[in-house]
mmCIF file of C-alpha atoms in Angstrom:
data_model
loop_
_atom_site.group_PDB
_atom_site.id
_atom_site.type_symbol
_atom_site.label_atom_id
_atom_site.label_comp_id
_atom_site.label_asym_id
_atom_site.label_seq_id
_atom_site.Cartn_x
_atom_site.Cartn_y
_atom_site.Cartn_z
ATOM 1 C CA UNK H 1 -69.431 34.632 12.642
ATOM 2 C CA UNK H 2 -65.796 33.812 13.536
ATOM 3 C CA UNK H 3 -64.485 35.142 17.118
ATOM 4 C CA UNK H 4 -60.824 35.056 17.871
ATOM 5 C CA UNK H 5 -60.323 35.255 21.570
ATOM 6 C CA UNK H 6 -56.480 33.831 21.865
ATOM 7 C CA UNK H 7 -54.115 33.100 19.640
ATOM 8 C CA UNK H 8 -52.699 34.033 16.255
ATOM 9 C CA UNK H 9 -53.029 34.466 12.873
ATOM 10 C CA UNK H 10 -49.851 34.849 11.514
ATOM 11 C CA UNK H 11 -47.296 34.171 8.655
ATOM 12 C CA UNK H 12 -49.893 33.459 6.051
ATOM 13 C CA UNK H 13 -49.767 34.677 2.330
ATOM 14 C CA UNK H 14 -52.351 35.562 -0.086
ATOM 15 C CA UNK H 15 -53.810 37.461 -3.419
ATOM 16 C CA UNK H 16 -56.733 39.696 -1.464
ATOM 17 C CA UNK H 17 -55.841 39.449 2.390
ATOM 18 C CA UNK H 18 -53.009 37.687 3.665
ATOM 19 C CA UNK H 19 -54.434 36.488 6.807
ATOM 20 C CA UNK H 20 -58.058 37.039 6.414
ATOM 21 C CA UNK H 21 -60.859 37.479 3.212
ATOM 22 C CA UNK H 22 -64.134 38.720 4.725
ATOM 23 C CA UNK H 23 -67.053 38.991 2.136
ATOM 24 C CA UNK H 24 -70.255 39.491 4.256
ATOM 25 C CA UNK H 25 -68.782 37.938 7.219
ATOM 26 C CA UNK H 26 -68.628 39.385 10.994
ATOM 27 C CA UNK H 27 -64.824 38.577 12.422
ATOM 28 C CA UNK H 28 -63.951 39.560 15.544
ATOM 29 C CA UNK H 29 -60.216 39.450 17.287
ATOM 30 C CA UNK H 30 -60.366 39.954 20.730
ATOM 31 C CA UNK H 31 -56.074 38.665 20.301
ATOM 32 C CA UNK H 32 -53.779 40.627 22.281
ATOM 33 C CA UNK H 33 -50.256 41.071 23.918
ATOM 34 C CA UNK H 34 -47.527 39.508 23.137
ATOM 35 C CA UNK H 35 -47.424 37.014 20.579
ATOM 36 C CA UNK H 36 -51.355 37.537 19.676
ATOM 37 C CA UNK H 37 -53.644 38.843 16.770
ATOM 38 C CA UNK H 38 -53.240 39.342 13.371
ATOM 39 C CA UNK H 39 -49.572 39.813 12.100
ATOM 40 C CA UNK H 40 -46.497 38.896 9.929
ATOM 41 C CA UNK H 41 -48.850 38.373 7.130
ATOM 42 C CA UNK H 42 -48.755 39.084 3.508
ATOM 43 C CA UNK H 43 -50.949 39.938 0.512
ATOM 44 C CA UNK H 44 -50.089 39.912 -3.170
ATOM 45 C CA UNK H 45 -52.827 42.142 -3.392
ATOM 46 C CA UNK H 46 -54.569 44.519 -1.221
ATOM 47 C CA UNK H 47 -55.208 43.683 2.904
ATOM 48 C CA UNK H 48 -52.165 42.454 3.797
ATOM 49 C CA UNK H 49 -53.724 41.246 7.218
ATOM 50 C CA UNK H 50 -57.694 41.561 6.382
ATOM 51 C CA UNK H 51 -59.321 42.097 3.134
ATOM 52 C CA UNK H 52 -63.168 42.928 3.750
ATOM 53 C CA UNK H 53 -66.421 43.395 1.109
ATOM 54 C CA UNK H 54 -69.647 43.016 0.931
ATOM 55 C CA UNK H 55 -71.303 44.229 3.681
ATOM 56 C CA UNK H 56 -68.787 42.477 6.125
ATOM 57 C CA UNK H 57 -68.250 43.889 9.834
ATOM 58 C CA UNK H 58 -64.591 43.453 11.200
ATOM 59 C CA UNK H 59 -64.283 44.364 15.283
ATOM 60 C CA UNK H 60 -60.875 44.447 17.117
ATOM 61 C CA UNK H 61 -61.275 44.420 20.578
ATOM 62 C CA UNK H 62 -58.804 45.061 23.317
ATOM 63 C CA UNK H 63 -61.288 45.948 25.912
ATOM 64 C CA UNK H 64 -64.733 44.279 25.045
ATOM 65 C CA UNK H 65 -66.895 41.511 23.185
ATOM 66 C CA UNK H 66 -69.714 39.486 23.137
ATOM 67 C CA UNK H 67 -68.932 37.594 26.414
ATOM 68 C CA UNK H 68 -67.390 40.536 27.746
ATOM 69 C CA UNK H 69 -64.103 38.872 28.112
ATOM 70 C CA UNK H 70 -61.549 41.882 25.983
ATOM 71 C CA UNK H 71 -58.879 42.334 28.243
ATOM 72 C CA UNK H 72 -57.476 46.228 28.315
ATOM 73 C CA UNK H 73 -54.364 45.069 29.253
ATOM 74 C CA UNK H 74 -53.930 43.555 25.719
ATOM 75 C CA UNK H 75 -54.986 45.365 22.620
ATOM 76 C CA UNK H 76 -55.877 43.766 19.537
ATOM 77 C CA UNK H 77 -53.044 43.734 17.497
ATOM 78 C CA UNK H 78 -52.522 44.454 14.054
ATOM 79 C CA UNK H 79 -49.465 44.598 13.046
ATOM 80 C CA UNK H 80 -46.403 43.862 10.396
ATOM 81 C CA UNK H 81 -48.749 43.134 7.825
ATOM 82 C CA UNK H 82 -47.626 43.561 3.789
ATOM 83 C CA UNK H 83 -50.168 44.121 0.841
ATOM 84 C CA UNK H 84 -47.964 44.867 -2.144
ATOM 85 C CA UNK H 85 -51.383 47.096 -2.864
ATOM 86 C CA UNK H 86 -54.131 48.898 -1.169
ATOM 87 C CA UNK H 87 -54.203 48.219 2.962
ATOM 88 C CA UNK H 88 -51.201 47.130 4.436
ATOM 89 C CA UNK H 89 -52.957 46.250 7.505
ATOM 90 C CA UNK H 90 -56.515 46.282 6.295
ATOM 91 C CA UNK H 91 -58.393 46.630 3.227
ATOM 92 C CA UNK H 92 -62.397 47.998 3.178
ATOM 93 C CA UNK H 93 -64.258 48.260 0.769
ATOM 94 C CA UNK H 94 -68.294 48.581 -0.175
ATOM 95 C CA UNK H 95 -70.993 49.300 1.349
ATOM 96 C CA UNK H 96 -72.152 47.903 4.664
ATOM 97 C CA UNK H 97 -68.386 47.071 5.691
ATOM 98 C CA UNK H 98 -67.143 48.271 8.791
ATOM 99 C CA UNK H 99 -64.107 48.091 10.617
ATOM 100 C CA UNK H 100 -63.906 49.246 14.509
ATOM 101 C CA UNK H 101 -60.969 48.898 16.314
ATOM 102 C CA UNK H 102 -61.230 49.592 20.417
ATOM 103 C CA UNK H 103 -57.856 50.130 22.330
ATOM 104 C CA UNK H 104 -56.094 48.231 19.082
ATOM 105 C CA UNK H 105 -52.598 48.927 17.629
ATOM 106 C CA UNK H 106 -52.574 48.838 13.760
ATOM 107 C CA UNK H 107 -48.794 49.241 13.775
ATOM 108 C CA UNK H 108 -45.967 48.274 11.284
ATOM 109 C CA UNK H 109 -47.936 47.269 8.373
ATOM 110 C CA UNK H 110 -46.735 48.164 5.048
ATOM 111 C CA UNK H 111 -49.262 48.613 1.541
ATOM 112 C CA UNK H 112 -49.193 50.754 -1.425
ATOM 113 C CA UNK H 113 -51.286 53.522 -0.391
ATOM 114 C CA UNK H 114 -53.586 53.315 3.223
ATOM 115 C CA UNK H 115 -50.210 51.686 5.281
ATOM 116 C CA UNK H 116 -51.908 50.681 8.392
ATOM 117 C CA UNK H 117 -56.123 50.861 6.614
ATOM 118 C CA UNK H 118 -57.407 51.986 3.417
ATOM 119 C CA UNK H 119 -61.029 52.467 3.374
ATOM 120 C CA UNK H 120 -62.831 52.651 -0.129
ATOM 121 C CA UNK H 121 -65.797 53.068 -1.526
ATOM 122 C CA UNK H 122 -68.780 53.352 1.097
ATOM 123 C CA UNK H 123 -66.459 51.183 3.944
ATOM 124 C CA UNK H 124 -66.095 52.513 7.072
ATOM 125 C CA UNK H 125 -63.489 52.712 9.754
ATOM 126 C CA UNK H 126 -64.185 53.704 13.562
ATOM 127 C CA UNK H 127 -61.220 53.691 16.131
ATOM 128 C CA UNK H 128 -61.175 55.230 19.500
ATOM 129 C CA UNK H 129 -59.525 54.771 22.986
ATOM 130 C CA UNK H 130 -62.420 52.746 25.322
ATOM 131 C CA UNK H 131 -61.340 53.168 28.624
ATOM 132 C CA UNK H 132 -57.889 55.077 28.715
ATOM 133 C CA UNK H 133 -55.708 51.883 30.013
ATOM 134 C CA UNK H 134 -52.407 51.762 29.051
ATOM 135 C CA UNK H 135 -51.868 48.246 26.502
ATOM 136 C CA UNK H 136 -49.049 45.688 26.316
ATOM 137 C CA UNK H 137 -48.336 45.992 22.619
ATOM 138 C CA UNK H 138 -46.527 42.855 20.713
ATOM 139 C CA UNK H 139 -43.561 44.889 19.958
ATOM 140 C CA UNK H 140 -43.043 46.135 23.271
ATOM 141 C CA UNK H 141 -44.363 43.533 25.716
ATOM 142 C CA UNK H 142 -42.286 45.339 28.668
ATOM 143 C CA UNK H 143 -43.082 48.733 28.260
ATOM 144 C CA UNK H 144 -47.059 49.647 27.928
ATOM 145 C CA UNK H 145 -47.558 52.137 25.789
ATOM 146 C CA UNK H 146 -50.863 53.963 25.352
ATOM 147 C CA UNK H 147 -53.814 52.695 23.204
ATOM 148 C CA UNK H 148 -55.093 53.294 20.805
ATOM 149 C CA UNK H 149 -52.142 53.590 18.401
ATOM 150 C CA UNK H 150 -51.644 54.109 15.090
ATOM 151 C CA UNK H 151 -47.630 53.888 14.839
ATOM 152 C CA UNK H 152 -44.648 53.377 12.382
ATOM 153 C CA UNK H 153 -47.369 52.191 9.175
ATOM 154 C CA UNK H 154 -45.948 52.838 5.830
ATOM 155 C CA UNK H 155 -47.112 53.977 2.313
ATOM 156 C CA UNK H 156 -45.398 54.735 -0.724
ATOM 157 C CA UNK H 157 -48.283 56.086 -2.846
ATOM 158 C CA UNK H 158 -50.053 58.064 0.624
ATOM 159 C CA UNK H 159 -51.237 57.846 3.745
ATOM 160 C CA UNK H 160 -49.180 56.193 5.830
ATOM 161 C CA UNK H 161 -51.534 55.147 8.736
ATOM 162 C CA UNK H 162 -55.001 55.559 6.899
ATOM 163 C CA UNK H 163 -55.936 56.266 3.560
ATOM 164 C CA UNK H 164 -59.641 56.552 2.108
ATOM 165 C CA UNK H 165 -61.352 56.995 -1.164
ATOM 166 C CA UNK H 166 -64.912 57.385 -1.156
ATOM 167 C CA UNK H 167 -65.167 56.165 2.413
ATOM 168 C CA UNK H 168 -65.994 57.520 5.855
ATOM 169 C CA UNK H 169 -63.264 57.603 8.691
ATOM 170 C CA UNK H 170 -63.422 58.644 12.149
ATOM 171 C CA UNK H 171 -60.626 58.483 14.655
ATOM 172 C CA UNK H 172 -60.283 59.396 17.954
ATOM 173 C CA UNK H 173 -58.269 59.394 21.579
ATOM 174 C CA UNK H 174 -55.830 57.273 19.497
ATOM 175 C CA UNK H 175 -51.608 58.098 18.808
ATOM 176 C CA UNK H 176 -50.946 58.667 15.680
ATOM 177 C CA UNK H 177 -46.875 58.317 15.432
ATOM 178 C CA UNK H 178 -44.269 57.772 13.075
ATOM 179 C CA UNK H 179 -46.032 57.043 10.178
ATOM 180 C CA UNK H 180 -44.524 57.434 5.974
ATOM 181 C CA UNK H 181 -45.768 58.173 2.882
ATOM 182 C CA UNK H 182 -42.921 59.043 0.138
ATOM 183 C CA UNK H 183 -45.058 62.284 -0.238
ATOM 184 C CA UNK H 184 -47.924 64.323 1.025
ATOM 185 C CA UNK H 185 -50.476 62.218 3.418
ATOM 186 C CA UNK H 186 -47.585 60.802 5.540
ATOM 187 C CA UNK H 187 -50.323 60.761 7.947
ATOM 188 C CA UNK H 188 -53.742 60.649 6.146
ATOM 189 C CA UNK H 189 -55.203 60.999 2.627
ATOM 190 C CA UNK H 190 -58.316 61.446 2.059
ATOM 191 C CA UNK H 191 -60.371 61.648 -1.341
ATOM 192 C CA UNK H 192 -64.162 62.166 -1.805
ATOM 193 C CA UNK H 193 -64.421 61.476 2.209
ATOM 194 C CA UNK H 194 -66.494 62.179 5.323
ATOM 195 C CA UNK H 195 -63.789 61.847 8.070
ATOM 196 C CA UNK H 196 -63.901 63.291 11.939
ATOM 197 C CA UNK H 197 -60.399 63.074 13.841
ATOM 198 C CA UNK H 198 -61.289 64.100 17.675
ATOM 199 C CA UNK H 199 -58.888 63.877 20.491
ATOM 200 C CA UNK H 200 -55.677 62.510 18.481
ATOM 201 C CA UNK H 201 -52.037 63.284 19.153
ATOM 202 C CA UNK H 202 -50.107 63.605 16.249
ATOM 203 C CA UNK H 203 -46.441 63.506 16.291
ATOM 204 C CA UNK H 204 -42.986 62.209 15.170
ATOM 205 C CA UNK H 205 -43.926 62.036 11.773
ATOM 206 C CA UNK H 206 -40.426 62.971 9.257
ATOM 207 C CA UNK H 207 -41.413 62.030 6.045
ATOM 208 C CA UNK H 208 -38.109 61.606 4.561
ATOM 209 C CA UNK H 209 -39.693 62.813 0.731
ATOM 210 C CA UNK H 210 -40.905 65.896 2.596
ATOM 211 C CA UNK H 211 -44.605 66.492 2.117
ATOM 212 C CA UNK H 212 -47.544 67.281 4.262
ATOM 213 C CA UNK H 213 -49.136 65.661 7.119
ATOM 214 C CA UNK H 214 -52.708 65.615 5.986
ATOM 215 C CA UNK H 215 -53.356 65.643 2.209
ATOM 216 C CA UNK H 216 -57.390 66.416 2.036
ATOM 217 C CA UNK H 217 -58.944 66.130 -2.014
ATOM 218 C CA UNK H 218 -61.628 65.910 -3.998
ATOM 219 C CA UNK H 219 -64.735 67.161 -2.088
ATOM 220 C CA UNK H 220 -63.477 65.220 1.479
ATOM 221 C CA UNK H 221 -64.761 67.362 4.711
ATOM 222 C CA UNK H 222 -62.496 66.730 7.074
ATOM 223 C CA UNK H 223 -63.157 68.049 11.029
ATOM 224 C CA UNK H 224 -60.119 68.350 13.061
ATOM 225 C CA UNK H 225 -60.745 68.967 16.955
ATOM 226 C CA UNK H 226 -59.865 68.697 20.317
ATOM 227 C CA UNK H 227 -56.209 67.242 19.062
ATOM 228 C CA UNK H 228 -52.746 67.935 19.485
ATOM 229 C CA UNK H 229 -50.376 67.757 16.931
ATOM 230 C CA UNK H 230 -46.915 68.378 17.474
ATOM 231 C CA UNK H 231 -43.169 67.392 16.910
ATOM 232 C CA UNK H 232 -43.398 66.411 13.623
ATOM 233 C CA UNK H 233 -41.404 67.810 10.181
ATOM 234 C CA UNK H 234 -43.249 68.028 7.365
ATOM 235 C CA UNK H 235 -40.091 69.546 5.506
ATOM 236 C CA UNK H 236 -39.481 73.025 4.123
ATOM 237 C CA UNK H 237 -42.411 74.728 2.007
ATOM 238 C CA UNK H 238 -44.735 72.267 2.968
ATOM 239 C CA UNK H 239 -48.039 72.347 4.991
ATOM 240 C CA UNK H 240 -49.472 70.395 7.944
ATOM 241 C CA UNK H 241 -52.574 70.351 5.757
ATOM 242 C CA UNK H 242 -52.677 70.181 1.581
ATOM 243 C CA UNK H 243 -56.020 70.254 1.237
ATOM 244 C CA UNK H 244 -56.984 70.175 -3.010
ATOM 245 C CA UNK H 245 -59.725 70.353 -5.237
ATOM 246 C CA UNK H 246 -60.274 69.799 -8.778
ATOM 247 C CA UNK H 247 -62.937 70.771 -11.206
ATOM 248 C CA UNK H 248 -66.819 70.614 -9.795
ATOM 249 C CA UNK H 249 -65.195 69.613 -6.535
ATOM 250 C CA UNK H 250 -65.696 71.549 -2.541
ATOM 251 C CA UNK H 251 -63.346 70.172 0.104
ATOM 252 C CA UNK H 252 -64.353 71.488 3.312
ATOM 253 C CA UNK H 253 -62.087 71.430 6.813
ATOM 254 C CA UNK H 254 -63.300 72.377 9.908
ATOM 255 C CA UNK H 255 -59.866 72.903 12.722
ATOM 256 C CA UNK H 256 -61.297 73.535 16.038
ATOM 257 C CA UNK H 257 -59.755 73.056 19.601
ATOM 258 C CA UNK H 258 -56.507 71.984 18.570
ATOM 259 C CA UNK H 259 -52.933 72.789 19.545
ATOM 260 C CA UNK H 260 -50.662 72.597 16.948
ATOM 261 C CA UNK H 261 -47.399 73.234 17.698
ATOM 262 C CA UNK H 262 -45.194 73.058 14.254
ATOM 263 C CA UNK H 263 -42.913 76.283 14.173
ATOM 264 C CA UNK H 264 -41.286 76.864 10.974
ATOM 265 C CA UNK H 265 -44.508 75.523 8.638
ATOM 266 C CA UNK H 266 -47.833 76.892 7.566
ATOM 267 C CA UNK H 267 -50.937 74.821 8.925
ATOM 268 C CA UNK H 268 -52.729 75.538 5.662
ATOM 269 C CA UNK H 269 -52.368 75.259 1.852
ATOM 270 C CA UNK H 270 -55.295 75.968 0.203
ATOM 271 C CA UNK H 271 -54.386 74.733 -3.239
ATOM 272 C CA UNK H 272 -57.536 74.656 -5.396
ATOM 273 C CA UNK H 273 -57.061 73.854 -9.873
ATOM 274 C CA UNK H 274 -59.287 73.910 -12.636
ATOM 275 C CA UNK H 275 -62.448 75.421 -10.798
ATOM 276 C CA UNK H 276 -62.131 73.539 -7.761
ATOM 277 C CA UNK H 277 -63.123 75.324 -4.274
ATOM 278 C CA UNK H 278 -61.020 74.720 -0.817
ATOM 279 C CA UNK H 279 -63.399 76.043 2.028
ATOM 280 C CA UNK H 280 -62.373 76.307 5.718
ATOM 281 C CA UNK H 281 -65.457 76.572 7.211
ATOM 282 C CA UNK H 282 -64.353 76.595 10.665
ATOM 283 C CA UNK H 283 -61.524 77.775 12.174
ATOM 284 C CA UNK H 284 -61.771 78.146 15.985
ATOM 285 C CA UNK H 285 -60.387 78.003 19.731
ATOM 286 C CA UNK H 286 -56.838 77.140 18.303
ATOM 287 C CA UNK H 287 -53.076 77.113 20.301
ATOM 288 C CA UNK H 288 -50.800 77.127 17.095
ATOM 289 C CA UNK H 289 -47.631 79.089 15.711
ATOM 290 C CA UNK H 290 -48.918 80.235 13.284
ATOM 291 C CA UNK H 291 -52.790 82.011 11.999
ATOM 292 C CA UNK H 292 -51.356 83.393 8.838
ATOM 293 C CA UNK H 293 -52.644 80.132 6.826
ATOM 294 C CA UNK H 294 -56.010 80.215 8.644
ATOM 295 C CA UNK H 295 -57.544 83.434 7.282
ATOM 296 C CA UNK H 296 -60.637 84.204 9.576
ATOM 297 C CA UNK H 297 -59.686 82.161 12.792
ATOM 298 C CA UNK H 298 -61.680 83.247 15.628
ATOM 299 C CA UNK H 299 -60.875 82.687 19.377
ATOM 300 C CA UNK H 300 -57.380 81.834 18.424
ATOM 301 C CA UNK H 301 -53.804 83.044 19.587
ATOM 302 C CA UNK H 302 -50.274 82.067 18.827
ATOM 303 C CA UNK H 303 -48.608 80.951 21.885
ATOM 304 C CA UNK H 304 -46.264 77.862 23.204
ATOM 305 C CA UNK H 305 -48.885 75.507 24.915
ATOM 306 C CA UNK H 306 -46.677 74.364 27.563
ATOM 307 C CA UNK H 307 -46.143 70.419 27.317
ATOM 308 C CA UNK H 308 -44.990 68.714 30.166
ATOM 309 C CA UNK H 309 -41.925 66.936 27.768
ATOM 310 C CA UNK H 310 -42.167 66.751 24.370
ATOM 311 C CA UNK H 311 -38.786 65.905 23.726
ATOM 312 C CA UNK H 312 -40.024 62.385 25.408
ATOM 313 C CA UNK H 313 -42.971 62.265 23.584
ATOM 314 C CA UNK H 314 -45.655 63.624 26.834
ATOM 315 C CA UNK H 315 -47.844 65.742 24.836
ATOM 316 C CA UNK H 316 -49.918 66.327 28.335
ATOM 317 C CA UNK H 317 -50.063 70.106 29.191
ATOM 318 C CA UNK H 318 -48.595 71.642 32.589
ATOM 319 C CA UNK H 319 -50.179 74.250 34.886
ATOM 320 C CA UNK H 320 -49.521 77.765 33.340
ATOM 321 C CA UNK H 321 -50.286 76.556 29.859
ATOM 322 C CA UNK H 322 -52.793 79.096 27.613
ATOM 323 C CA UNK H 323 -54.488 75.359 26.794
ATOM 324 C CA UNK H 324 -56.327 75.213 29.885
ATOM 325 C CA UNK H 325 -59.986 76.610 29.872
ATOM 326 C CA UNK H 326 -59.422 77.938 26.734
ATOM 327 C CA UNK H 327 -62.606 77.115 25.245
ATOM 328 C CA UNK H 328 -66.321 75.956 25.463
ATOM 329 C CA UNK H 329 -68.127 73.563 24.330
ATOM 330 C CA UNK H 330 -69.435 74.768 21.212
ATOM 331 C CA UNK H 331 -67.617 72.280 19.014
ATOM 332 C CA UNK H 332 -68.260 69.136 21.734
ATOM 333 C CA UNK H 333 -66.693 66.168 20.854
ATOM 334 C CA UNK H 334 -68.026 63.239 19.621
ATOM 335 C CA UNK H 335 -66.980 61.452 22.381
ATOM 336 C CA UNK H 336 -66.050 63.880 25.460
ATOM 337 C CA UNK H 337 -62.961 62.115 26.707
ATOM 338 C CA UNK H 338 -59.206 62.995 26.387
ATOM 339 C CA UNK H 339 -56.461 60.810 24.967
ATOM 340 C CA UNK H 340 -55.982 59.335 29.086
ATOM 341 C CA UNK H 341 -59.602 58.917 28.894
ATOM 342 C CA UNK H 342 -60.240 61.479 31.446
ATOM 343 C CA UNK H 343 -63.743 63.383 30.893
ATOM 344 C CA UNK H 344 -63.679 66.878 29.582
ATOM 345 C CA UNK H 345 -64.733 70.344 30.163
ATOM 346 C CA UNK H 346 -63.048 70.580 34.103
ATOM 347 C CA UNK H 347 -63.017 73.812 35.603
ATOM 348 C CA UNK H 348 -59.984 74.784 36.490
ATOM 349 C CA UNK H 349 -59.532 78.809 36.069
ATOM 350 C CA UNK H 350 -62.501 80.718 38.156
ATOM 351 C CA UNK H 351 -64.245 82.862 35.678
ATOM 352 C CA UNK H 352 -62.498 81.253 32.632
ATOM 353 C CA UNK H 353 -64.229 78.649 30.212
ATOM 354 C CA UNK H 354 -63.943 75.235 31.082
ATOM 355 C CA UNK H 355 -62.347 73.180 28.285
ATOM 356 C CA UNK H 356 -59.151 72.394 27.754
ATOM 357 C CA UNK H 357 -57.925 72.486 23.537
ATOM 358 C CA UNK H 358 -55.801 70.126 22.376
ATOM 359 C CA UNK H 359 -55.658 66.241 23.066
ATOM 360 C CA UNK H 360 -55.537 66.572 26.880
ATOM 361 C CA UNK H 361 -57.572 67.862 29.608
ATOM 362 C CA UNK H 362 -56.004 68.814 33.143
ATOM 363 C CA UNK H 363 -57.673 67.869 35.746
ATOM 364 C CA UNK H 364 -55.616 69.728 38.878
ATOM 365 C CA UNK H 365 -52.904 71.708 38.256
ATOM 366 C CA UNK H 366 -51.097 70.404 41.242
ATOM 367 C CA UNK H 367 -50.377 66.944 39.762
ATOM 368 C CA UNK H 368 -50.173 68.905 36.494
ATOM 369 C CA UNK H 369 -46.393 66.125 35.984
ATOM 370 C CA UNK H 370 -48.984 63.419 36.267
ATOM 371 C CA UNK H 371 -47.606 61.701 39.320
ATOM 372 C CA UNK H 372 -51.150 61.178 40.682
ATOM 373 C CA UNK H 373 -51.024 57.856 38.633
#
């Protein structure tokens, strides 16, 4: 049991993690702001920060530990790692490991597929927003951005911020910006994976080789709620979502509650070979551009969903927008808070429902700019 509570661990170089090889071990980094955690290390192999097996539990705490002493002022950090493979970040893989990352950022890293974490084989990887604090970051000390983050990761072979074979992945109230792939998955790839993204917002992803967002394979289900996704270019002809499946194989996606907010791009290519099926089970309570792709959406409308400034990156909605008590709760989210950690399902329309799709939730329409904080 190794707890890191200050300090650094940084510059180091290895074949399977550059700064740390967990094999049924429980580490802990509880490292934050400037200067602190895990970064600037390097892997000849996969995990260029952490490389984790057998059974081992990894925990990156900006808010909370065992003495209670996380500070949500300073995430963990994990950043500006290199694996020349898998994990640029972090590597998972077996059974029994688990990585969960509370108000972290898992930014910069670089690996061959799974830029920020690749999860494979039975690992797991949690990461949500705790308590909706804003988080000195180490690459911008002076300027607190939001946690959790999942920013500027890179992959040549896929998924730039998370990539998973065979594993299970859940992400929520988290930023997901900026991330590269030189093809489809700039965001996320999945294969032959259980994964649940509630509560993100996606945007300012340009993947400069043009391919989807989201590339879904292989028998993954992958739910999609409550998020926003927005601002981002997945290039001409190409999809938000790719979502594949070969011979014997069922991938299954489930969109509900979102906004997304793409114009010029399908949010769906349903591209099944060689006997493969593509299901979309769900389709539901959606603010898009576009419903051509999703054949059967119900409760669903094309419509521009109002953001307070996009063009600045505030993905919160202002009053007037066809967000607000949109929806019930008949897809509830895992966990019912917004990306500022605000609690869901306020009424704000008499007579209307009373949750808001999409990442955010307004709370009073007359500090709809967010002054009130």
């Amino acid at each position: 049991y190794v707890t890191l509570e200050d300090g650094a661990i940084q510059g180091n170089t290895g074949g399977l993690g550059g700064g740390i090889y967990a094999a049924n071990c429980h580490i802990e980094s509880l490292a934050g702001g400037f200067l602190q955690g895990i970064f600037g290390n390097e892997a000849s192999g996969p995990g260029g920060g952490i490389y984790a097996r057998a059974g081992s539990t990894i925990r990156l705490l900006g808010t909370e530990g065992p003495t209670g002493n996380g500070d949500p002022q300073k995430p963990a950090n994990l950043v500006s790692n290199t694996a020349a493979g898998y994990g640029g970040g972090a590597y998972l893989v077996g059974a029994g490991t688990t990585m969960t990352a509370i108000d972290t950022v898992i930014a910069n890293n670089n690996g061959s597929s799974g830029g920020g974490v690749f999860v494979h084989t039975d690992a797991a990887l949690d990461i949500y927003r705790a308590y909706g604090t804003d988080c000195v970051s180490f690459d911008e000390p002076l300027s607190p951005p939001p946690c959790s983050r999942l920013d500027n990761n890179n992959a040549p072979g896929g998924g730039g911020a998370i990539a998973s074979i065979g594993g299970s992945v859940f992400v929520s109230q988290t930023f997901i910006t900026g991330n590269s792939a030189n093809g489809d998955g700039a965001v996320i790839l999945l294969y032959d994976t259980q994964a649940t993204l509630e509560g993100n917002v996606v945007h300012d992803h340009d993947d400069p080789s043009n391919g989807a967002l989201f590339l879904v394979d292989d028998s993954t289900e992958m739910s999609l709620g409550w998020s926003t996704i927005a601002g981002n270019d997945p290039g001409t002809g190409n999809p938000i979502i790719r979502a594949t499946a070969g011979s014997g194989d069922i991938t299954r996606l489930n969109l509900y509650a979102n906004i997304i907010s793409e114009s010029g791009v399908d949010i769906l290519s349903q591209e099944p070979s060689s006997g493969g099926q593509v299901s979309l089970d769900t389709a539901d309570c959606l603010i898009t551009h576009e419903l051509a792709s999703l054949p059967g959406a119900t409760r669903s409308t094309v419509a521009d969903p109002l953001f307070v400034n996009p063009s600045a990156g505030d993905y919160h909605i202002r009053a007037g927008s066809p967000a607000i008590d949109y929806c019930d709760d008949s897809n509830e989210p895992a966990r019912p808070a917004d990306m500022d950690g605000e609690w869901r399902g306020v009424d704000v329309i008499a007579g209307a429902m009373n949750w808001d799709v999409g990442a955010d939730e307004l709370y009073d329409t007359l500090f709809s700019d967010r002054f009130e904080s």
